[in-house]
């Protein structure tokens, strides 16, 4: 708890001077003010996060937190629980979704077992921070104890800190966990004050019968656990998951270290909601990437006041959407750094093309 | 006209075998079917366009067509006409918006003067295909003759052909032309059957007074010219522009050469509408990039049945949005090529991580 409290305390407001200086330069670039829209906002946000009015995107890491969910006993998922474990190596060896897209983006993939069912994951490169081999069934009681939630969050804090110390300047969040749209929906319901019906989406391959079962399961989880919406740790431990807790730590840890964190889809944004409920200032360090095709994602982003950039109808998780957005964050920084201002351009004789020579 | 007719005749349907083979592989990749959404659609479309079930994105070019507009005499634009000419060198020397983003994307920038006001543009690298130094004022009569429209289209066909011969495997469209939201709005009104009010947007820095003037100007252009909505060349020559004609040629030429063309914002999509009205099959070769903040852009994309991927609130033109989307097209192809299928993954002992060794 000490680590978590320390991190929460050290999250600052964005650097106002850097924001103002970046804004001023942006307004003087050789284009109509505002015409690059979100690219401009991104660059100015990056300036504030990094405390540098000419921010340059650093090394990139995507941190994929993995965990299993006792609630799959209720039949809320079509896929079998073993898939959580099986997919982890594909992220690292580059044949899985996030493996491919991270290679394209030039991002390091970090995979962490915070709560995968069964024994240790025997894959080189998977970091073991297993709190427990999966949560308890949230339809019957709490997912985990409050202490376990803190332990998983602090694992995320430690992993992101290590990445930042290794040189990461931008972090993307990713998740792997069969059944994890169910706890994520429950988190949305509690913190966003929605009914189970309003937050239940199709997840992966869920048909109408399973949808109805899933909705009832979420309703039971809320009814039995009665999570306290004013206490993020209570919500997380009662209806969350270990990978969601790990991602909460990643987000808080990035913010505490003045590093931007790109939020992936439904599961990652559930973690972002928990992080925001623990310390609202961390929202300033978040960059929304894509709008997932999972129904409730839009509501989550609205809760956080974030706007997605990519409308790709994706719902794979793993950090795929967040990694895809790294190029956009880079683009924003490049606009601020590499475009000329009117006064810079004026000293060049443009038509005679002296700049090229 | 012979070149244009030849190009129109040579545009084929997408390669069905390649589409089917790509689709089959996509469904067998180690992820829930459909979970990568638009990335999957992109890859399959690329397969059909290129006639290759494992498409690889080739060299990238953005072709920026520039032209001026007689209609600025009506006061529809805040910026002065000289800006069209002044901006061209910034695209090539990399200090302008598209220059910066093309460098990030690894795309060659090709700038073509199809109708810039005044004499030749004295900038190394600007290709001169000037049909005339700007259009006539569409509020008073036709923008150009039908012959001039064909000449500008054929300039675009020739430029894109040269780029493809130099190795370009994907083309992005870009525009530069002070005042060109006005003719683009007029094209949307005619082909989409909208009123002037429904298609008039803010363009660049336009205030309420100018908006009203702009709307009336578009209404006059439609009233005086009476463009025939069943004849794309008639619409283009009466209420279009030289850069719009050039881009129409780029789009048709790319399609005729089985090369994908990424469509930028409002002006480029107006050209795409003209291209589609000349040969509907060319829509299959188009990839929509972003949704511009210019109001009518949504209506244009609906007309073409295309969905944008990036919601960045951008409205700079120059090809900035199209270039930003190149990374997404590449990502789709990589998913198809680099992700493993379930049967490919099965032969690997994933947990023992043999792939890494």
mmCIF file of C-alpha atoms in Angstrom, chain B residues 4-283:
data_model
loop_
_atom_site.group_PDB
_atom_site.id
_atom_site.type_symbol
_atom_site.label_atom_id
_atom_site.label_comp_id
_atom_site.label_asym_id
_atom_site.label_seq_id
_atom_site.Cartn_x
_atom_site.Cartn_y
_atom_site.Cartn_z
ATOM 1 C CA UNK B 4 -9.005 9.131 -70.066
ATOM 2 C CA UNK B 5 -11.291 6.764 -71.947
ATOM 3 C CA UNK B 6 -8.587 4.109 -72.036
ATOM 4 C CA UNK B 7 -8.054 4.390 -68.293
ATOM 5 C CA UNK B 8 -11.762 4.212 -67.548
ATOM 6 C CA UNK B 9 -12.095 1.077 -69.679
ATOM 7 C CA UNK B 10 -9.177 -0.649 -68.003
ATOM 8 C CA UNK B 11 -10.482 -0.399 -64.421
ATOM 9 C CA UNK B 12 -11.406 -3.919 -63.328
ATOM 10 C CA UNK B 13 -13.335 -5.486 -60.470
ATOM 11 C CA UNK B 14 -11.184 -6.572 -57.523
ATOM 12 C CA UNK B 15 -9.438 -9.924 -57.916
ATOM 13 C CA UNK B 16 -11.940 -12.352 -56.431
ATOM 14 C CA UNK B 17 -9.514 -15.226 -55.901
ATOM 15 C CA UNK B 18 -7.127 -13.047 -53.961
ATOM 16 C CA UNK B 19 -10.000 -11.673 -51.878
ATOM 17 C CA UNK B 20 -11.249 -15.193 -51.080
ATOM 18 C CA UNK B 21 -7.812 -16.517 -50.223
ATOM 19 C CA UNK B 22 -7.031 -13.545 -48.028
ATOM 20 C CA UNK B 23 -10.408 -13.872 -46.334
ATOM 21 C CA UNK B 24 -9.809 -17.539 -45.618
ATOM 22 C CA UNK B 25 -6.392 -16.906 -44.103
ATOM 23 C CA UNK B 26 -7.753 -13.997 -42.079
ATOM 24 C CA UNK B 27 -10.444 -16.204 -40.555
ATOM 25 C CA UNK B 28 -7.825 -18.700 -39.433
ATOM 26 C CA UNK B 29 -5.457 -16.315 -37.707
ATOM 27 C CA UNK B 30 -4.953 -16.795 -33.970
ATOM 28 C CA UNK B 31 -7.633 -14.360 -32.834
ATOM 29 C CA UNK B 32 -11.425 -14.361 -32.733
ATOM 30 C CA UNK B 33 -12.721 -13.883 -36.295
ATOM 31 C CA UNK B 34 -13.435 -10.244 -37.055
ATOM 32 C CA UNK B 35 -11.777 -8.975 -33.876
ATOM 33 C CA UNK B 36 -9.357 -6.753 -35.781
ATOM 34 C CA UNK B 37 -12.241 -5.081 -37.577
ATOM 35 C CA UNK B 38 -11.199 -2.545 -40.167
ATOM 36 C CA UNK B 39 -7.594 -3.799 -40.207
ATOM 37 C CA UNK B 40 -8.964 -7.078 -41.552
ATOM 38 C CA UNK B 41 -11.136 -5.330 -44.135
ATOM 39 C CA UNK B 42 -8.173 -3.253 -45.255
ATOM 40 C CA UNK B 43 -5.953 -6.287 -45.763
ATOM 41 C CA UNK B 44 -8.597 -8.134 -47.745
ATOM 42 C CA UNK B 45 -9.275 -5.074 -49.888
ATOM 43 C CA UNK B 46 -5.546 -4.698 -50.517
ATOM 44 C CA UNK B 47 -5.431 -8.341 -51.598
ATOM 45 C CA UNK B 48 -8.217 -7.732 -54.096
ATOM 46 C CA UNK B 49 -6.675 -4.534 -55.418
ATOM 47 C CA UNK B 50 -3.190 -5.958 -55.834
ATOM 48 C CA UNK B 51 -4.304 -9.419 -56.951
ATOM 49 C CA UNK B 52 -2.171 -10.922 -54.195
ATOM 50 C CA UNK B 53 -3.617 -12.830 -51.241
ATOM 51 C CA UNK B 54 -0.591 -11.820 -49.153
ATOM 52 C CA UNK B 55 -0.372 -8.132 -50.086
ATOM 53 C CA UNK B 56 2.650 -6.129 -49.032
ATOM 54 C CA UNK B 57 2.417 -2.364 -49.061
ATOM 55 C CA UNK B 58 4.842 -1.013 -51.633
ATOM 56 C CA UNK B 59 6.634 2.309 -51.894
ATOM 57 C CA UNK B 60 4.456 5.216 -50.836
ATOM 58 C CA UNK B 61 3.727 8.431 -52.673
ATOM 59 C CA UNK B 62 1.511 11.363 -51.875
ATOM 60 C CA UNK B 63 0.516 13.380 -54.919
ATOM 61 C CA UNK B 64 -0.448 16.952 -54.111
ATOM 62 C CA UNK B 65 -2.311 18.730 -56.891
ATOM 63 C CA UNK B 66 -2.377 22.530 -56.744
ATOM 64 C CA UNK B 67 -4.666 24.998 -58.426
ATOM 65 C CA UNK B 68 -6.306 28.371 -57.920
ATOM 66 C CA UNK B 69 -9.917 29.443 -58.065
ATOM 67 C CA UNK B 70 -11.513 32.427 -59.766
ATOM 68 C CA UNK B 71 -14.321 32.255 -57.231
ATOM 69 C CA UNK B 72 -12.092 33.852 -54.578
ATOM 70 C CA UNK B 73 -13.128 37.136 -56.268
ATOM 71 C CA UNK B 74 -16.450 36.685 -54.467
ATOM 72 C CA UNK B 75 -14.698 36.843 -51.098
ATOM 73 C CA UNK B 76 -15.311 33.214 -50.116
ATOM 74 C CA UNK B 77 -11.849 32.788 -48.640
ATOM 75 C CA UNK B 78 -9.977 34.636 -45.923
ATOM 76 C CA UNK B 79 -6.520 33.693 -47.165
ATOM 77 C CA UNK B 80 -5.031 35.433 -50.176
ATOM 78 C CA UNK B 81 -4.544 33.562 -53.429
ATOM 79 C CA UNK B 82 -0.730 33.837 -53.326
ATOM 80 C CA UNK B 83 -0.710 31.331 -50.468
ATOM 81 C CA UNK B 84 -1.398 28.482 -52.900
ATOM 82 C CA UNK B 85 1.916 29.132 -54.617
ATOM 83 C CA UNK B 86 3.815 29.932 -51.427
ATOM 84 C CA UNK B 87 2.962 26.648 -49.762
ATOM 85 C CA UNK B 88 4.252 24.352 -52.503
ATOM 86 C CA UNK B 89 7.920 24.506 -51.577
ATOM 87 C CA UNK B 90 7.084 23.734 -47.931
ATOM 88 C CA UNK B 91 5.636 20.398 -49.003
ATOM 89 C CA UNK B 92 8.827 19.418 -50.792
ATOM 90 C CA UNK B 93 11.358 20.713 -48.305
ATOM 91 C CA UNK B 94 9.492 19.129 -45.435
ATOM 92 C CA UNK B 95 8.609 22.164 -43.312
ATOM 93 C CA UNK B 96 4.894 22.126 -44.231
ATOM 94 C CA UNK B 97 2.268 19.787 -42.797
ATOM 95 C CA UNK B 98 2.325 17.101 -45.469
ATOM 96 C CA UNK B 99 6.098 17.398 -45.716
ATOM 97 C CA UNK B 100 6.481 16.468 -42.063
ATOM 98 C CA UNK B 101 3.931 13.654 -42.085
ATOM 99 C CA UNK B 102 5.173 12.190 -45.370
ATOM 100 C CA UNK B 103 8.689 12.035 -43.969
ATOM 101 C CA UNK B 104 7.322 10.139 -40.959
ATOM 102 C CA UNK B 105 5.424 7.756 -43.237
ATOM 103 C CA UNK B 106 8.361 7.271 -45.579
ATOM 104 C CA UNK B 107 6.327 8.608 -48.493
ATOM 105 C CA UNK B 108 7.624 10.523 -51.487
ATOM 106 C CA UNK B 109 5.918 13.898 -51.972
ATOM 107 C CA UNK B 110 4.984 14.792 -55.534
ATOM 108 C CA UNK B 111 3.702 18.323 -56.106
ATOM 109 C CA UNK B 112 1.967 19.253 -59.340
ATOM 110 C CA UNK B 113 0.943 22.698 -60.544
ATOM 111 C CA UNK B 114 -2.195 21.997 -62.578
ATOM 112 C CA UNK B 115 -3.638 25.460 -62.321
ATOM 113 C CA UNK B 116 -1.820 27.786 -59.936
ATOM 114 C CA UNK B 117 -2.430 31.509 -60.579
ATOM 115 C CA UNK B 118 0.416 33.429 -62.206
ATOM 116 C CA UNK B 119 3.410 32.141 -64.110
ATOM 117 C CA UNK B 120 5.389 28.944 -63.627
ATOM 118 C CA UNK B 121 6.137 28.024 -60.003
ATOM 119 C CA UNK B 122 9.855 28.460 -59.631
ATOM 120 C CA UNK B 123 10.464 25.671 -57.112
ATOM 121 C CA UNK B 124 12.715 22.710 -57.818
ATOM 122 C CA UNK B 125 10.654 19.564 -57.832
ATOM 123 C CA UNK B 126 7.254 21.079 -58.593
ATOM 124 C CA UNK B 127 5.953 19.352 -61.708
ATOM 125 C CA UNK B 128 4.404 21.825 -64.129
ATOM 126 C CA UNK B 129 1.226 20.636 -65.822
ATOM 127 C CA UNK B 130 -0.483 23.983 -65.671
ATOM 128 C CA UNK B 131 -3.649 23.907 -67.747
ATOM 129 C CA UNK B 132 -4.437 27.538 -66.965
ATOM 130 C CA UNK B 133 -3.459 29.982 -64.191
ATOM 131 C CA UNK B 134 -6.598 29.314 -62.164
ATOM 132 C CA UNK B 135 -10.236 28.625 -62.929
ATOM 133 C CA UNK B 136 -12.838 31.167 -63.944
ATOM 134 C CA UNK B 137 -15.248 32.380 -61.256
ATOM 135 C CA UNK B 138 -17.891 29.632 -60.932
ATOM 136 C CA UNK B 139 -20.381 32.104 -59.507
ATOM 137 C CA UNK B 140 -20.430 33.772 -62.933
ATOM 138 C CA UNK B 141 -19.934 30.881 -65.352
ATOM 139 C CA UNK B 142 -18.117 27.588 -65.845
ATOM 140 C CA UNK B 143 -14.796 27.004 -64.060
ATOM 141 C CA UNK B 144 -13.180 25.673 -67.224
ATOM 142 C CA UNK B 145 -14.006 24.108 -70.552
ATOM 143 C CA UNK B 146 -14.684 20.399 -70.867
ATOM 144 C CA UNK B 147 -11.423 20.068 -72.806
ATOM 145 C CA UNK B 148 -9.476 21.740 -70.018
ATOM 146 C CA UNK B 149 -11.055 19.392 -67.480
ATOM 147 C CA UNK B 150 -9.962 16.395 -69.542
ATOM 148 C CA UNK B 151 -6.468 17.866 -69.896
ATOM 149 C CA UNK B 152 -6.147 18.262 -66.108
ATOM 150 C CA UNK B 153 -7.479 14.749 -65.476
ATOM 151 C CA UNK B 154 -5.014 13.335 -67.973
ATOM 152 C CA UNK B 155 -2.196 15.233 -66.255
ATOM 153 C CA UNK B 156 -3.164 13.386 -63.067
ATOM 154 C CA UNK B 157 -3.244 10.069 -64.908
ATOM 155 C CA UNK B 158 0.214 10.688 -66.303
ATOM 156 C CA UNK B 159 1.691 11.749 -62.955
ATOM 157 C CA UNK B 160 0.318 8.751 -61.083
ATOM 158 C CA UNK B 161 1.463 6.414 -63.846
ATOM 159 C CA UNK B 162 4.976 7.817 -63.590
ATOM 160 C CA UNK B 163 4.923 7.331 -59.826
ATOM 161 C CA UNK B 164 3.736 3.743 -60.190
ATOM 162 C CA UNK B 165 6.448 3.088 -62.767
ATOM 163 C CA UNK B 166 8.972 4.470 -60.270
ATOM 164 C CA UNK B 167 7.778 1.875 -57.777
ATOM 165 C CA UNK B 168 4.878 3.420 -55.881
ATOM 166 C CA UNK B 169 2.571 0.717 -54.527
ATOM 167 C CA UNK B 170 0.207 2.978 -52.622
ATOM 168 C CA UNK B 171 -0.872 6.501 -53.481
ATOM 169 C CA UNK B 172 -2.225 9.198 -51.188
ATOM 170 C CA UNK B 173 -4.079 12.191 -52.584
ATOM 171 C CA UNK B 174 -3.476 15.763 -51.481
ATOM 172 C CA UNK B 175 -4.581 19.222 -52.542
ATOM 173 C CA UNK B 176 -3.542 22.830 -52.290
ATOM 174 C CA UNK B 177 -5.735 25.640 -53.537
ATOM 175 C CA UNK B 178 -7.019 28.707 -51.714
ATOM 176 C CA UNK B 179 -10.800 28.754 -52.025
ATOM 177 C CA UNK B 180 -11.196 25.108 -52.955
ATOM 178 C CA UNK B 181 -13.784 24.150 -50.365
ATOM 179 C CA UNK B 182 -16.250 26.205 -52.431
ATOM 180 C CA UNK B 183 -16.028 24.150 -55.672
ATOM 181 C CA UNK B 184 -15.814 20.953 -53.601
ATOM 182 C CA UNK B 185 -19.055 21.868 -51.842
ATOM 183 C CA UNK B 186 -20.653 22.595 -55.206
ATOM 184 C CA UNK B 187 -19.620 19.149 -56.496
ATOM 185 C CA UNK B 188 -21.131 17.529 -53.418
ATOM 186 C CA UNK B 189 -24.353 19.473 -53.911
ATOM 187 C CA UNK B 190 -24.725 18.391 -57.537
ATOM 188 C CA UNK B 191 -23.723 14.738 -57.285
ATOM 189 C CA UNK B 192 -25.247 14.152 -53.844
ATOM 190 C CA UNK B 193 -28.375 16.187 -54.583
ATOM 191 C CA UNK B 194 -28.014 18.594 -51.681
ATOM 192 C CA UNK B 195 -28.848 22.274 -51.340
ATOM 193 C CA UNK B 196 -26.094 24.876 -51.079
ATOM 194 C CA UNK B 197 -26.933 25.313 -47.399
ATOM 195 C CA UNK B 198 -26.462 21.614 -46.701
ATOM 196 C CA UNK B 199 -22.957 21.501 -48.195
ATOM 197 C CA UNK B 200 -21.456 24.812 -47.093
ATOM 198 C CA UNK B 201 -18.865 24.480 -44.356
ATOM 199 C CA UNK B 202 -16.422 26.760 -42.622
ATOM 200 C CA UNK B 203 -13.440 25.945 -44.799
ATOM 201 C CA UNK B 204 -10.464 27.761 -43.363
ATOM 202 C CA UNK B 205 -11.117 30.512 -40.862
ATOM 203 C CA UNK B 206 -14.454 31.490 -42.309
ATOM 204 C CA UNK B 207 -16.710 33.546 -40.016
ATOM 205 C CA UNK B 208 -20.534 33.722 -40.084
ATOM 206 C CA UNK B 209 -20.672 36.572 -42.594
ATOM 207 C CA UNK B 210 -18.362 34.819 -45.004
ATOM 208 C CA UNK B 211 -20.261 31.545 -44.485
ATOM 209 C CA UNK B 212 -23.437 33.196 -45.644
ATOM 210 C CA UNK B 213 -21.666 34.760 -48.634
ATOM 211 C CA UNK B 214 -20.091 31.392 -49.447
ATOM 212 C CA UNK B 215 -23.439 29.640 -49.325
ATOM 213 C CA UNK B 216 -24.951 32.216 -51.684
ATOM 214 C CA UNK B 217 -21.950 31.890 -53.998
ATOM 215 C CA UNK B 218 -22.378 28.121 -54.187
ATOM 216 C CA UNK B 219 -26.097 28.585 -54.840
ATOM 217 C CA UNK B 220 -25.260 31.013 -57.674
ATOM 218 C CA UNK B 221 -22.707 28.610 -59.137
ATOM 219 C CA UNK B 222 -25.323 25.859 -59.260
ATOM 220 C CA UNK B 223 -28.018 28.170 -60.634
ATOM 221 C CA UNK B 224 -25.904 29.759 -63.360
ATOM 222 C CA UNK B 225 -24.043 26.633 -64.494
ATOM 223 C CA UNK B 226 -26.798 24.051 -64.113
ATOM 224 C CA UNK B 227 -24.343 21.123 -64.009
ATOM 225 C CA UNK B 228 -25.710 17.799 -65.241
ATOM 226 C CA UNK B 229 -25.476 15.398 -62.289
ATOM 227 C CA UNK B 230 -25.380 12.398 -64.636
ATOM 228 C CA UNK B 231 -22.237 13.703 -66.346
ATOM 229 C CA UNK B 232 -19.175 13.906 -64.099
ATOM 230 C CA UNK B 233 -17.162 15.847 -66.662
ATOM 231 C CA UNK B 234 -19.894 18.428 -66.893
ATOM 232 C CA UNK B 235 -19.946 18.859 -63.108
ATOM 233 C CA UNK B 236 -16.162 19.056 -62.898
ATOM 234 C CA UNK B 237 -15.760 21.571 -65.704
ATOM 235 C CA UNK B 238 -18.618 23.793 -64.560
ATOM 236 C CA UNK B 239 -18.099 23.973 -60.795
ATOM 237 C CA UNK B 240 -14.797 22.145 -60.147
ATOM 238 C CA UNK B 241 -11.160 23.093 -60.083
ATOM 239 C CA UNK B 242 -7.917 22.131 -61.775
ATOM 240 C CA UNK B 243 -6.462 20.398 -58.701
ATOM 241 C CA UNK B 244 -9.737 18.509 -58.270
ATOM 242 C CA UNK B 245 -9.522 17.400 -61.901
ATOM 243 C CA UNK B 246 -5.895 16.396 -61.426
ATOM 244 C CA UNK B 247 -6.828 14.309 -58.388
ATOM 245 C CA UNK B 248 -9.656 12.702 -60.345
ATOM 246 C CA UNK B 249 -6.983 11.549 -62.786
ATOM 247 C CA UNK B 250 -4.742 10.311 -59.979
ATOM 248 C CA UNK B 251 -7.582 8.216 -58.557
ATOM 249 C CA UNK B 252 -8.656 6.767 -61.894
ATOM 250 C CA UNK B 253 -5.049 6.125 -62.893
ATOM 251 C CA UNK B 254 -4.262 4.321 -59.645
ATOM 252 C CA UNK B 255 -7.356 2.145 -60.018
ATOM 253 C CA UNK B 256 -6.496 1.318 -63.628
ATOM 254 C CA UNK B 257 -3.061 0.167 -62.464
ATOM 255 C CA UNK B 258 -4.391 -1.932 -59.546
ATOM 256 C CA UNK B 259 -2.850 0.391 -57.009
ATOM 257 C CA UNK B 260 -4.728 1.448 -53.847
ATOM 258 C CA UNK B 261 -5.400 5.141 -53.443
ATOM 259 C CA UNK B 262 -5.863 6.674 -50.002
ATOM 260 C CA UNK B 263 -8.313 9.557 -50.132
ATOM 261 C CA UNK B 264 -7.596 12.604 -47.971
ATOM 262 C CA UNK B 265 -10.253 15.092 -46.868
ATOM 263 C CA UNK B 266 -12.925 17.320 -48.365
ATOM 264 C CA UNK B 267 -11.232 18.325 -51.623
ATOM 265 C CA UNK B 268 -9.785 14.894 -52.375
ATOM 266 C CA UNK B 269 -13.140 13.280 -51.682
ATOM 267 C CA UNK B 270 -14.836 15.708 -54.079
ATOM 268 C CA UNK B 271 -12.379 14.420 -56.703
ATOM 269 C CA UNK B 272 -13.230 10.861 -55.643
ATOM 270 C CA UNK B 273 -16.914 11.603 -56.269
ATOM 271 C CA UNK B 274 -16.110 12.845 -59.769
ATOM 272 C CA UNK B 275 -13.937 9.777 -60.404
ATOM 273 C CA UNK B 276 -16.732 7.501 -59.177
ATOM 274 C CA UNK B 277 -19.231 9.249 -61.414
ATOM 275 C CA UNK B 278 -16.974 8.518 -64.397
ATOM 276 C CA UNK B 279 -16.400 4.861 -63.435
ATOM 277 C CA UNK B 280 -18.048 3.460 -60.329
ATOM 278 C CA UNK B 281 -15.630 0.522 -60.116
ATOM 279 C CA UNK B 282 -12.825 2.849 -59.041
ATOM 280 C CA UNK B 283 -14.439 3.101 -55.585
#
